[in-house]
mmCIF file of C-alpha atoms in Angstrom:
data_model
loop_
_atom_site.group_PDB
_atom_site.id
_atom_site.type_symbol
_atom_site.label_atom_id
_atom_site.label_comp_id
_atom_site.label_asym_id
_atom_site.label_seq_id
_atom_site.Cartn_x
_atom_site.Cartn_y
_atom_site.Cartn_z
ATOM 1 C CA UNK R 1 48.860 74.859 59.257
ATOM 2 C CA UNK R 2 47.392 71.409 59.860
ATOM 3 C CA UNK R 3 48.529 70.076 56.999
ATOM 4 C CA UNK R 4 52.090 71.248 57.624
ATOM 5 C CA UNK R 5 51.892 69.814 60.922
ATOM 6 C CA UNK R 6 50.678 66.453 59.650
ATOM 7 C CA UNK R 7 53.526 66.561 56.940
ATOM 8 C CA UNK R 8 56.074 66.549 59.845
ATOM 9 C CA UNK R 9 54.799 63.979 61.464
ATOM 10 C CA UNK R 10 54.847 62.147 58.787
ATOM 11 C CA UNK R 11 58.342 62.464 57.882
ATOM 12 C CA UNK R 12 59.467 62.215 61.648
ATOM 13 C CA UNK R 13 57.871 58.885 61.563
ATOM 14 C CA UNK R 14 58.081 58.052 65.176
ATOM 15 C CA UNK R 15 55.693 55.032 67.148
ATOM 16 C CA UNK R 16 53.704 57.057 68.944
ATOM 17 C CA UNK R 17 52.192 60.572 69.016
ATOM 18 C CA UNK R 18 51.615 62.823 72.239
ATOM 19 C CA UNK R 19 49.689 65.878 73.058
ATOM 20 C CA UNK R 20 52.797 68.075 74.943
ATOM 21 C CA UNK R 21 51.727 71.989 75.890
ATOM 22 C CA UNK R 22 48.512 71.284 73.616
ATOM 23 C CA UNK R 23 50.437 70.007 70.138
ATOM 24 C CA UNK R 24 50.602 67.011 69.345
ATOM 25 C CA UNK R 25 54.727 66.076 69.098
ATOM 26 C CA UNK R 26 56.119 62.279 67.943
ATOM 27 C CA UNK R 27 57.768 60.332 70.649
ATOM 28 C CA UNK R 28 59.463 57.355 71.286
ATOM 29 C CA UNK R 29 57.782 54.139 71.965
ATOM 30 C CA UNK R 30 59.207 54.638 75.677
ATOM 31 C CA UNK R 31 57.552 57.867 76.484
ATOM 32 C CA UNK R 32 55.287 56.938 79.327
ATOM 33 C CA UNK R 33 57.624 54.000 81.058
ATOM 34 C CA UNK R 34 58.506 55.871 83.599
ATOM 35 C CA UNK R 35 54.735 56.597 84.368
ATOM 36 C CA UNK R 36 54.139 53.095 84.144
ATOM 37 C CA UNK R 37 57.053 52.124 86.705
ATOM 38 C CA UNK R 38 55.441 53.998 88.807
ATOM 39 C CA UNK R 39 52.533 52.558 88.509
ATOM 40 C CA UNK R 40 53.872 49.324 89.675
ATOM 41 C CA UNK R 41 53.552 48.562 93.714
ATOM 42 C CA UNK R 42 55.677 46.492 95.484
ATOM 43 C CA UNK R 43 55.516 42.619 95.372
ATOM 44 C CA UNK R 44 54.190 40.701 93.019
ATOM 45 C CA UNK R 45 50.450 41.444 91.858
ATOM 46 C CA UNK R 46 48.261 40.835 88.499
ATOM 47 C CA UNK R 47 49.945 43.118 85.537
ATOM 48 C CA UNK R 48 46.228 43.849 85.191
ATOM 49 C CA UNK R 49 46.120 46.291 88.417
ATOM 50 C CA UNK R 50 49.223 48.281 86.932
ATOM 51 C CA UNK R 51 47.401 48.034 83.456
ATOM 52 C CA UNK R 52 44.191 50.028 85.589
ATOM 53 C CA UNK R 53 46.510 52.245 86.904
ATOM 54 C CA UNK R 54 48.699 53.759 84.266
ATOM 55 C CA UNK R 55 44.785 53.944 82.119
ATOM 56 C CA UNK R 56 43.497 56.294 84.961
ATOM 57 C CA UNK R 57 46.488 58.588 84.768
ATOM 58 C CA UNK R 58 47.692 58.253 80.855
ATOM 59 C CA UNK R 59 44.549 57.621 79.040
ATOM 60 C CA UNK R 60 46.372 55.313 76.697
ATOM 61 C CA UNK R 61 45.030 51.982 75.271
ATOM 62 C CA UNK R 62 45.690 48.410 77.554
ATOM 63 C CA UNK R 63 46.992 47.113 75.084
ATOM 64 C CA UNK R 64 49.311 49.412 74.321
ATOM 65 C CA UNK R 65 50.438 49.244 77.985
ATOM 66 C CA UNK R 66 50.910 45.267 77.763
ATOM 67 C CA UNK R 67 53.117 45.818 75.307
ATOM 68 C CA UNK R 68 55.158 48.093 76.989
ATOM 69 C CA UNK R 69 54.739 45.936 80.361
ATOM 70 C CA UNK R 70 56.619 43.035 77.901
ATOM 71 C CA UNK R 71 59.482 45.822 76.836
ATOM 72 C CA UNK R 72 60.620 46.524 80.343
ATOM 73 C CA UNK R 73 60.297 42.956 81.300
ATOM 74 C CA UNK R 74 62.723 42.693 78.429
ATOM 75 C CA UNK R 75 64.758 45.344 79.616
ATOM 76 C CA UNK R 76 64.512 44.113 83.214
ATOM 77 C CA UNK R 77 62.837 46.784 84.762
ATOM 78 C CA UNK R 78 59.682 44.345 85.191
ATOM 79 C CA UNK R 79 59.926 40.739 85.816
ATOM 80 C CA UNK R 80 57.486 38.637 84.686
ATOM 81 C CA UNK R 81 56.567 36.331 87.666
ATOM 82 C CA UNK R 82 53.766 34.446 85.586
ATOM 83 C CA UNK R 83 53.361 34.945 82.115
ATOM 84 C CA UNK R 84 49.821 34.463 81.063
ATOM 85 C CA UNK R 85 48.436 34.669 77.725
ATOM 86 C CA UNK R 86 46.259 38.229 78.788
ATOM 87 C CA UNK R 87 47.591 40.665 81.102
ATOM 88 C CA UNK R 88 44.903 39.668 83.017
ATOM 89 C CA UNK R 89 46.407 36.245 83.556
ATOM 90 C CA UNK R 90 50.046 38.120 83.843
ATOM 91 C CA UNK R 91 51.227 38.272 87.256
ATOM 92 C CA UNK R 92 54.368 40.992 87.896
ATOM 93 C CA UNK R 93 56.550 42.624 89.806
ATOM 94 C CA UNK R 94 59.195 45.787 90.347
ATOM 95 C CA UNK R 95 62.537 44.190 88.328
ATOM 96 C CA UNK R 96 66.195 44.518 89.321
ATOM 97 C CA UNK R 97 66.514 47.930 86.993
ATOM 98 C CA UNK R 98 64.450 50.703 87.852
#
């Protein structure tokens, strides 16, 4: 059973892995955006504060979050106001496409 289970994950080959109605299921590197969006108050504010948000509620690595922070600056649903080298030195805010 495991091992069958592990096989398809395997083959599906997807950048993350979830735990959905207790089995763990690939997923797409977007997955939890929307859960970080919301996450994200009005105004501008240290990426760091979203960062300790979306860890309370998604128990999912910070650094895993920055990256995803950087994709939806890319996809302008963030907007980077000052882009440090840390997400501690990253200061953000809500972006034009939400």
């Amino acid at each position: 059973m495991l091992a069958a289970q592990w096989e398809r994950l395997v083959q599906e080959n997807a950048p993350l892995r979830v735990i959905e109605n207790g089995e763990v299921v690939s997923a797409a590197a977007d997955y939890y955006d929307e859960r970080i969006l919301a996450c994200v108050p009005e105004g501008a504010h240290p990426a760091a504060h979203t960062i300790g948000r979306a860890c309370a509620q998604i128990h999912v690595s910070d650094d895993f979050l920055f990256e995803r922070i950087r994709a939806l600056a890319a996809a302008g649903a963030v907007e980077i106001v000052t882009d440090g080298g840390t997400y501690r030195d990253m200061v953000i805010q809500r972006g034009t496409l939400r």
